[in-house]
């Protein structure tokens, strides 16, 4: 029988702790723990010898045995925590999903190039002090034509190739054929001074070809203030074109006719080959239009302009055909 001495207890502790710390999984650990502390363990055997000792010694060895047991239990608990953590890491590693392939598959989208052009236009004009306004895509004859100084007998109505909506009186409700109605809606609701741009969708019966779409985008500009001249209009267009296209692009105004501006002009920008491209129409707001909106033409003057955003995108990205913008060919759109 092993003798109950301090050395025996120390040896038992060293051996038990070595077995516990060298266990490589939770099963081995439980076995080592049972071996060290279980009913058939050497330690339990030694405990049984306490009964045969003198009271003094019994107390001393009782405490020694308990301390040894506690130390072994602490070592077992620490090893258990270590092994459980290691097992968790192994499990996580096994369950890990490899998403690298998936990530390659998912292509990130971006804004359509017409949206990009519209956003940049807004940025340029907002930086120049303009606010952004908007209006409905379905309009009445008053906003699309009459308030803009185009009465129903006026031949200019024909040039807008209007798409009418089957609602109310014949030719009374329509898809707006330009963004100019937003001029009227703005002047009805705001007192001058007014500095706004209004981008939005417009619709005409035009057949799609290399330079036309039946649904396209325009941006309207309107300035109403005191002492505004044609020089301000020309300067504003030049400043915007240079901010949008770069400083080597030139602009020019050509006399033209719109019922809602007087004088009216078309404005062109220079191309790399020296030729000119028409971008839109503009002019000084007609006194009748101001009066239609309750603004005194003797006190306030202003200019307006409107041009095609799709054509501008075609120009800026050097596309051959405006229809590329709406073919929805992702291989094409992805390039911009
Ligand atoms: C107008 O629509 C006037 N409201 C512009 C205006 C505003 C003049 C304010 C004066 C004061 P116009 O019909 O020319 O004008 O159209 C203006 C621009 O819209 C054209 O220069 C062109 O860039 C674009 N556009 C017109 N029709 C189409 C179409 N079918 N497809 C693509 N762009 C078009």
CSV table of C-alpha atoms and ligand atoms in Angstrom, one decimal:
chain,number,residue,atom,x,y,z
A,1,UNK,CA,0.0,0.0,0.0
A,2,UNK,CA,1.3,3.4,-0.8
A,3,UNK,CA,2.3,5.3,2.2
A,4,UNK,CA,0.5,8.5,3.0
A,5,UNK,CA,3.3,11.1,3.0
A,6,UNK,CA,3.7,14.7,1.7
A,7,UNK,CA,6.0,13.4,-1.0
A,8,UNK,CA,3.5,10.8,-2.1
A,9,UNK,CA,0.9,13.5,-2.5
A,10,UNK,CA,3.2,15.8,-4.4
A,11,UNK,CA,4.2,12.9,-6.8
A,12,UNK,CA,0.5,12.1,-7.3
A,13,UNK,CA,-0.2,15.7,-8.1
A,14,UNK,CA,2.7,15.9,-10.6
A,15,UNK,CA,1.6,12.7,-12.4
A,16,UNK,CA,-2.0,13.7,-12.5
A,17,UNK,CA,-1.3,17.2,-13.8
A,18,UNK,CA,1.0,15.8,-16.5
A,19,UNK,CA,-1.7,13.4,-17.6
A,20,UNK,CA,-4.3,16.2,-17.7
A,21,UNK,CA,-2.3,18.7,-19.5
A,22,UNK,CA,-1.1,16.2,-22.1
A,23,UNK,CA,-4.7,15.0,-22.9
A,24,UNK,CA,-5.5,16.0,-26.5
A,25,UNK,CA,-9.3,15.9,-26.4
A,26,UNK,CA,-12.2,16.1,-24.0
A,27,UNK,CA,-12.5,12.3,-23.7
A,28,UNK,CA,-8.9,11.8,-22.8
A,29,UNK,CA,-9.2,14.6,-20.3
A,30,UNK,CA,-12.2,13.0,-18.6
A,31,UNK,CA,-10.4,9.7,-18.4
A,32,UNK,CA,-7.3,11.3,-16.9
A,33,UNK,CA,-9.5,13.2,-14.4
A,34,UNK,CA,-11.3,9.9,-13.3
A,35,UNK,CA,-7.9,8.2,-13.0
A,36,UNK,CA,-6.6,11.0,-10.8
A,37,UNK,CA,-9.7,11.7,-8.6
A,38,UNK,CA,-12.1,8.8,-9.1
A,39,UNK,CA,-13.2,6.2,-6.6
A,40,UNK,CA,-10.4,3.9,-7.6
A,41,UNK,CA,-7.7,6.6,-7.8
A,42,UNK,CA,-4.6,6.5,-5.6
A,43,UNK,CA,-5.7,9.7,-4.0
A,44,UNK,CA,-9.0,8.2,-2.9
A,45,UNK,CA,-7.0,5.2,-1.6
A,46,UNK,CA,-4.8,7.5,0.5
A,47,UNK,CA,-7.8,9.2,1.9
A,48,UNK,CA,-9.0,5.9,3.3
A,49,UNK,CA,-5.9,5.7,5.4
A,50,UNK,CA,-6.8,8.9,7.3
A,51,UNK,CA,-9.1,6.9,9.6
A,52,UNK,CA,-6.0,5.1,11.1
A,53,UNK,CA,-4.1,8.3,12.0
A,54,UNK,CA,-3.8,10.2,15.2
A,55,UNK,CA,-6.2,13.2,15.3
A,56,UNK,CA,-3.4,15.8,14.8
A,57,UNK,CA,-2.0,14.0,11.7
A,58,UNK,CA,-5.5,13.2,10.4
A,59,UNK,CA,-6.2,16.9,10.3
A,60,UNK,CA,-2.8,17.8,8.7
A,61,UNK,CA,-3.1,15.1,6.0
A,62,UNK,CA,-6.8,15.7,5.5
A,63,UNK,CA,-5.9,19.3,4.5
A,64,UNK,CA,-3.0,18.2,2.4
A,65,UNK,CA,-5.2,15.7,0.5
A,66,UNK,CA,-7.9,18.4,-0.1
A,67,UNK,CA,-5.3,20.9,-1.3
A,68,UNK,CA,-3.9,18.3,-3.7
A,69,UNK,CA,-7.4,17.4,-5.0
A,70,UNK,CA,-8.3,21.1,-5.5
A,71,UNK,CA,-5.0,21.7,-7.4
A,72,UNK,CA,-5.7,18.7,-9.7
A,73,UNK,CA,-9.3,19.9,-10.3
A,74,UNK,CA,-8.1,23.4,-11.2
A,75,UNK,CA,-5.7,22.0,-13.7
A,76,UNK,CA,-8.4,19.8,-15.2
A,77,UNK,CA,-10.8,22.8,-15.5
A,78,UNK,CA,-8.1,24.9,-17.2
A,79,UNK,CA,-7.3,22.1,-19.7
A,80,UNK,CA,-11.0,21.7,-20.4
A,81,UNK,CA,-11.4,25.3,-21.3
A,82,UNK,CA,-8.3,25.1,-23.6
A,83,UNK,CA,-9.6,22.0,-25.4
A,84,UNK,CA,-13.1,23.4,-25.8
A,85,UNK,CA,-11.7,26.5,-27.5
A,86,UNK,CA,-9.6,24.5,-29.8
A,87,UNK,CA,-12.6,22.3,-30.7
A,88,UNK,CA,-14.6,25.4,-31.5
A,89,UNK,CA,-11.9,26.7,-33.8
A,90,UNK,CA,-11.8,23.4,-35.6
A,91,UNK,CA,-15.6,23.4,-36.0
A,92,UNK,CA,-15.6,27.0,-37.3
A,93,UNK,CA,-12.9,26.2,-39.8
A,94,UNK,CA,-14.8,23.2,-41.0
A,95,UNK,CA,-18.1,25.2,-41.4
A,96,UNK,CA,-16.4,28.1,-43.1
A,97,UNK,CA,-17.9,29.0,-46.4
A,98,UNK,CA,-15.6,30.0,-49.2
A,99,UNK,CA,-17.3,33.0,-50.7
A,100,UNK,CA,-14.4,34.1,-53.0
A,101,UNK,CA,-15.9,32.6,-56.0
A,102,UNK,CA,-19.3,34.1,-55.3
A,103,UNK,CA,-17.8,37.5,-54.9
A,104,UNK,CA,-16.3,37.3,-58.4
A,105,UNK,CA,-19.7,36.4,-59.8
A,106,UNK,CA,-21.5,39.4,-58.3
A,107,UNK,CA,-20.8,42.5,-60.5
A,108,UNK,CA,-21.5,45.8,-58.9
A,109,UNK,CA,-24.0,48.0,-60.8
A,110,UNK,CA,-23.7,51.7,-61.4
A,111,UNK,CA,-25.9,54.5,-62.6
A,112,UNK,CA,-27.0,54.6,-66.2
A,113,UNK,CA,-24.9,57.1,-68.2
A,114,UNK,CA,-28.0,59.4,-68.7
A,115,UNK,CA,-28.5,59.5,-64.9
A,116,UNK,CA,-24.8,60.2,-64.5
A,117,UNK,CA,-25.0,63.1,-67.0
A,118,UNK,CA,-28.2,64.5,-65.3
A,119,UNK,CA,-26.5,64.3,-61.8
A,120,UNK,CA,-23.5,66.1,-63.1
A,121,UNK,CA,-25.6,68.8,-64.8
A,122,UNK,CA,-27.5,69.3,-61.5
A,123,UNK,CA,-24.1,69.6,-59.7
A,124,UNK,CA,-22.8,72.2,-62.1
A,125,UNK,CA,-25.9,74.3,-61.9
A,126,UNK,CA,-26.3,74.0,-58.2
A,127,UNK,CA,-22.7,75.2,-57.9
A,128,UNK,CA,-23.7,78.2,-60.0
A,129,UNK,CA,-26.5,79.1,-57.5
A,130,UNK,CA,-29.5,77.3,-59.2
A,131,UNK,CA,-32.1,75.2,-57.3
A,132,UNK,CA,-33.5,72.0,-58.8
A,133,UNK,CA,-37.3,72.0,-59.6
A,134,UNK,CA,-39.6,69.4,-61.1
A,135,UNK,CA,-43.0,69.0,-62.6
A,136,UNK,CA,-45.4,66.1,-63.7
A,137,UNK,CA,-44.8,64.1,-66.8
A,138,UNK,CA,-48.5,64.2,-67.7
A,139,UNK,CA,-49.5,67.8,-68.4
A,140,UNK,CA,-52.5,69.9,-69.5
A,141,UNK,CA,-52.6,72.1,-72.6
A,142,UNK,CA,-52.3,75.1,-70.4
A,143,UNK,CA,-48.9,74.2,-69.0
A,144,UNK,CA,-47.5,72.5,-72.1
A,145,UNK,CA,-48.7,75.2,-74.6
A,146,UNK,CA,-51.0,78.0,-73.7
A,147,UNK,CA,-49.2,79.6,-70.7
A,148,UNK,CA,-46.1,79.3,-72.8
A,149,UNK,CA,-47.6,81.7,-75.4
A,150,UNK,CA,-48.7,78.8,-77.8
A,151,UNK,CA,-52.5,79.2,-78.3
A,152,UNK,CA,-54.3,76.3,-80.0
A,153,UNK,CA,-54.3,77.9,-83.4
A,154,UNK,CA,-50.5,78.4,-83.2
A,155,UNK,CA,-48.6,76.5,-85.9
A,156,UNK,CA,-45.7,75.8,-83.4
A,157,UNK,CA,-48.0,73.3,-81.6
A,158,UNK,CA,-47.5,71.0,-84.6
A,159,UNK,CA,-43.7,71.1,-84.3
A,160,UNK,CA,-43.9,69.4,-80.8
A,161,UNK,CA,-45.2,66.1,-82.2
A,162,UNK,CA,-47.3,65.7,-79.0
A,163,UNK,CA,-48.5,62.4,-77.6
A,164,UNK,CA,-52.0,63.0,-76.2
A,165,UNK,CA,-53.6,61.1,-73.4
A,166,UNK,CA,-57.2,59.9,-73.8
A,167,UNK,CA,-58.6,62.0,-70.9
A,168,UNK,CA,-60.9,65.0,-70.7
A,169,UNK,CA,-61.4,67.1,-73.8
A,170,UNK,CA,-59.6,66.0,-77.0
A,171,UNK,CA,-56.0,67.2,-77.0
A,172,UNK,CA,-56.4,68.6,-73.5
A,173,UNK,CA,-54.1,66.2,-71.6
A,174,UNK,CA,-50.7,65.0,-72.9
A,175,UNK,CA,-47.3,63.6,-72.0
A,176,UNK,CA,-45.3,66.7,-71.8
A,177,UNK,CA,-43.4,67.3,-75.0
A,178,UNK,CA,-40.7,69.5,-73.3
A,179,UNK,CA,-39.7,70.5,-69.7
A,180,UNK,CA,-40.8,74.2,-70.4
A,181,UNK,CA,-44.1,73.6,-68.4
A,182,UNK,CA,-41.9,73.5,-65.3
A,183,UNK,CA,-41.2,77.2,-66.0
A,184,UNK,CA,-44.9,78.0,-65.6
A,185,UNK,CA,-45.4,75.9,-62.5
A,186,UNK,CA,-42.3,77.5,-60.8
A,187,UNK,CA,-43.4,81.0,-61.6
A,188,UNK,CA,-46.9,80.3,-60.4
A,189,UNK,CA,-45.6,79.2,-57.0
A,190,UNK,CA,-42.5,81.4,-56.4
A,191,UNK,CA,-41.9,85.1,-56.4
A,192,UNK,CA,-38.8,86.3,-58.3
A,193,UNK,CA,-35.8,86.3,-58.1
A,194,UNK,CA,-35.9,82.7,-59.5
A,195,UNK,CA,-32.9,80.6,-60.5
A,196,UNK,CA,-33.9,77.0,-61.2
A,197,UNK,CA,-33.1,74.0,-63.4
A,198,UNK,CA,-35.6,71.3,-64.1
A,199,UNK,CA,-34.4,68.0,-65.5
A,200,UNK,CA,-37.0,65.3,-66.5
A,201,UNK,CA,-38.4,62.9,-69.0
A,202,UNK,CA,-40.2,64.3,-72.1
A,203,UNK,CA,-42.2,62.5,-74.9
A,204,UNK,CA,-42.8,63.0,-78.6
A,205,UNK,CA,-44.2,60.9,-81.4
A,206,UNK,CA,-40.6,61.0,-82.9
A,207,UNK,CA,-39.5,57.7,-84.4
A,208,UNK,CA,-36.3,56.4,-82.9
A,209,UNK,CA,-33.2,57.0,-85.1
A,210,UNK,CA,-29.6,57.8,-84.5
A,211,UNK,CA,-30.4,61.2,-83.0
A,212,UNK,CA,-34.0,60.9,-81.8
A,213,UNK,CA,-35.9,58.9,-79.1
A,214,UNK,CA,-39.6,59.0,-78.5
A,215,UNK,CA,-39.0,59.2,-74.7
A,216,UNK,CA,-36.0,61.4,-73.9
A,217,UNK,CA,-34.7,63.8,-71.2
A,218,UNK,CA,-34.4,67.5,-71.2
A,219,UNK,CA,-33.1,70.0,-68.7
A,220,UNK,CA,-34.9,73.3,-68.4
A,221,UNK,CA,-33.3,76.5,-67.0
A,222,UNK,CA,-35.1,79.6,-65.8
A,223,UNK,CA,-33.8,82.8,-64.4
A,224,UNK,CA,-36.0,85.7,-63.4
A,225,UNK,CA,-34.5,88.7,-61.8
A,226,UNK,CA,-34.1,92.5,-62.3
A,227,UNK,CA,-31.9,93.7,-65.1
A,228,UNK,CA,-31.2,90.3,-66.7
A,229,UNK,CA,-29.9,90.6,-70.3
A,230,UNK,CA,-29.1,88.3,-73.2
A,231,UNK,CA,-25.4,88.7,-72.1
A,232,UNK,CA,-26.3,86.8,-68.9
A,233,UNK,CA,-27.9,84.0,-70.9
A,234,UNK,CA,-24.8,83.7,-73.2
A,235,UNK,CA,-22.5,83.8,-70.2
A,236,UNK,CA,-24.4,81.2,-68.2
A,237,UNK,CA,-24.5,78.8,-71.2
A,238,UNK,CA,-20.8,79.2,-71.8
A,239,UNK,CA,-20.0,78.7,-68.1
A,240,UNK,CA,-22.0,75.5,-67.9
A,241,UNK,CA,-20.7,74.1,-71.1
A,242,UNK,CA,-17.1,74.7,-70.0
A,243,UNK,CA,-17.8,73.1,-66.6
A,244,UNK,CA,-19.4,70.1,-68.2
A,245,UNK,CA,-17.3,69.5,-71.2
A,246,UNK,CA,-14.0,71.3,-70.5
A,247,UNK,CA,-12.5,74.6,-71.2
A,248,UNK,CA,-11.6,74.1,-74.9
A,249,UNK,CA,-15.2,73.7,-75.9
A,250,UNK,CA,-16.8,76.8,-77.5
A,251,UNK,CA,-20.4,77.9,-77.5
A,252,UNK,CA,-22.4,80.0,-79.9
A,253,UNK,CA,-26.0,81.3,-80.1
A,254,UNK,CA,-27.9,81.2,-83.5
A,255,UNK,CA,-31.1,83.2,-84.0
A,256,UNK,CA,-34.1,81.0,-83.8
A,257,UNK,CA,-37.8,81.1,-82.9
A,258,UNK,CA,-39.7,79.8,-79.9
A,259,UNK,CA,-43.1,81.4,-79.0
A,260,UNK,CA,-42.2,81.6,-75.3
A,261,UNK,CA,-38.9,83.5,-75.7
A,262,UNK,CA,-38.1,86.7,-77.5
A,263,UNK,CA,-35.5,87.0,-78.8
A,264,UNK,CA,-34.9,83.3,-79.2
A,265,UNK,CA,-31.8,81.4,-80.1
A,266,UNK,CA,-30.5,77.9,-80.6
A,267,UNK,CA,-27.1,77.2,-78.9
A,268,UNK,CA,-24.4,75.0,-80.4
A,269,UNK,CA,-21.2,73.7,-79.0
A,270,UNK,CA,-18.0,73.1,-80.9
A,271,UNK,CA,-16.8,69.6,-81.7
A,272,UNK,CA,-13.2,68.4,-81.9
A,273,UNK,CA,-13.4,68.4,-85.8
A,274,UNK,CA,-14.4,72.1,-85.7
A,275,UNK,CA,-18.0,71.5,-86.6
A,276,UNK,CA,-20.9,72.7,-84.4
A,277,UNK,CA,-23.6,70.6,-82.7
A,278,UNK,CA,-27.0,71.9,-81.7
A,279,UNK,CA,-27.7,71.3,-78.0
A,280,UNK,CA,-30.9,73.2,-77.3
A,281,UNK,CA,-33.0,76.3,-77.5
A,282,UNK,CA,-33.0,79.4,-75.3
A,283,UNK,CA,-34.0,83.0,-75.2
A,284,UNK,CA,-35.3,85.9,-73.1
A,285,UNK,CA,-38.6,85.0,-71.4
A,286,UNK,CA,-41.5,86.4,-73.5
A,287,UNK,CA,-43.5,89.2,-71.6
A,288,UNK,CA,-46.7,87.3,-72.3
A,289,UNK,CA,-45.3,84.3,-70.4
A,290,UNK,CA,-44.4,86.5,-67.4
A,291,UNK,CA,-47.8,88.1,-67.4
A,292,UNK,CA,-49.5,84.6,-67.6
A,293,UNK,CA,-47.8,83.8,-64.4
A,294,UNK,CA,-48.7,87.1,-62.7
A,295,UNK,CA,-45.2,88.6,-62.9
A,296,UNK,CA,-44.8,92.2,-64.0
A,297,UNK,CA,-42.7,92.2,-67.2
A,298,UNK,CA,-41.8,95.9,-66.6
A,299,UNK,CA,-40.2,95.0,-63.3
A,300,UNK,CA,-38.7,91.5,-64.0
A,301,UNK,CA,-36.8,90.0,-66.9
A,302,UNK,CA,-35.3,86.7,-67.4
A,303,UNK,CA,-34.0,84.0,-69.7
A,304,UNK,CA,-34.8,80.3,-70.2
A,305,UNK,CA,-33.1,77.4,-71.9
A,306,UNK,CA,-33.9,73.8,-72.6
A,307,UNK,CA,-31.7,71.1,-74.0
A,308,UNK,CA,-31.6,67.3,-74.5
A,309,UNK,CA,-29.7,65.4,-71.8
A,310,UNK,CA,-29.5,62.2,-74.0
A,311,UNK,CA,-27.9,64.2,-76.8
A,312,UNK,CA,-25.5,65.6,-74.3
A,313,UNK,CA,-24.6,62.1,-73.1
A,314,UNK,CA,-24.1,61.0,-76.7
A,315,UNK,CA,-21.7,63.9,-77.2
A,316,UNK,CA,-19.8,63.5,-74.0
A,317,UNK,CA,-19.3,59.8,-74.3
A,318,UNK,CA,-18.8,60.0,-78.1
A,319,UNK,CA,-21.5,57.4,-79.0
A,320,UNK,CA,-22.5,56.8,-82.6
A,321,UNK,CA,-26.2,56.3,-82.0
A,322,UNK,CA,-28.6,57.7,-79.3
A,323,UNK,CA,-30.5,54.4,-79.3
A,324,UNK,CA,-27.5,52.7,-77.5
A,325,UNK,CA,-28.8,54.5,-74.4
A,326,UNK,CA,-32.1,52.5,-74.3
A,327,UNK,CA,-31.0,49.1,-75.9
A,328,UNK,CA,-30.2,48.0,-72.3
A,329,UNK,CA,-27.2,46.0,-73.5
A,330,UNK,CA,-25.3,45.5,-70.3
A,331,UNK,CA,-22.0,44.9,-72.2
A,332,UNK,CA,-22.3,48.4,-73.6
A,333,UNK,CA,-23.6,50.1,-70.4
A,334,UNK,CA,-20.9,48.6,-68.3
A,335,UNK,CA,-18.2,50.6,-70.1
A,336,UNK,CA,-19.4,53.9,-68.6
B,1,LIG,C1,-37.7,72.8,-76.9
B,1,LIG,O1,-38.2,71.7,-76.5
B,1,LIG,C2,-37.8,74.0,-76.1
B,1,LIG,N1,-38.7,73.8,-75.0
B,1,LIG,C3,-36.5,74.5,-75.6
B,1,LIG,C4,-36.5,75.8,-75.0
B,1,LIG,C5,-36.6,76.0,-73.7
B,1,LIG,C6,-36.3,77.0,-75.9
B,1,LIG,C7,-36.6,77.3,-73.1
B,1,LIG,C8,-36.3,78.2,-75.3
B,1,LIG,C9,-36.5,78.4,-73.9
B,1,LIG,P1,-36.7,71.7,-79.0
B,1,LIG,O2,-37.9,71.1,-79.6
B,1,LIG,O3,-35.7,72.3,-80.0
B,1,LIG,O4,-37.0,72.9,-78.0
B,1,LIG,O5,-35.9,70.6,-78.1
B,1,LIG,C10,-34.8,71.0,-77.4
B,1,LIG,C11,-33.7,69.9,-77.4
B,1,LIG,O6,-34.3,68.6,-77.0
B,1,LIG,C12,-33.2,69.6,-78.7
B,1,LIG,O7,-32.1,70.5,-79.1
B,1,LIG,C13,-32.6,68.2,-78.5
B,1,LIG,O8,-31.3,68.2,-77.8
B,1,LIG,C14,-33.6,67.6,-77.6
B,1,LIG,N2,-34.5,66.7,-78.3
B,1,LIG,C15,-35.7,67.1,-79.0
B,1,LIG,N3,-36.3,66.1,-79.5
B,1,LIG,C16,-35.6,65.0,-79.2
B,1,LIG,C17,-35.7,63.6,-79.5
B,1,LIG,N4,-36.7,63.0,-80.1
B,1,LIG,N5,-34.8,62.7,-79.0
B,1,LIG,C18,-33.7,63.2,-78.2
B,1,LIG,N6,-33.6,64.5,-78.0
B,1,LIG,C19,-34.5,65.4,-78.5
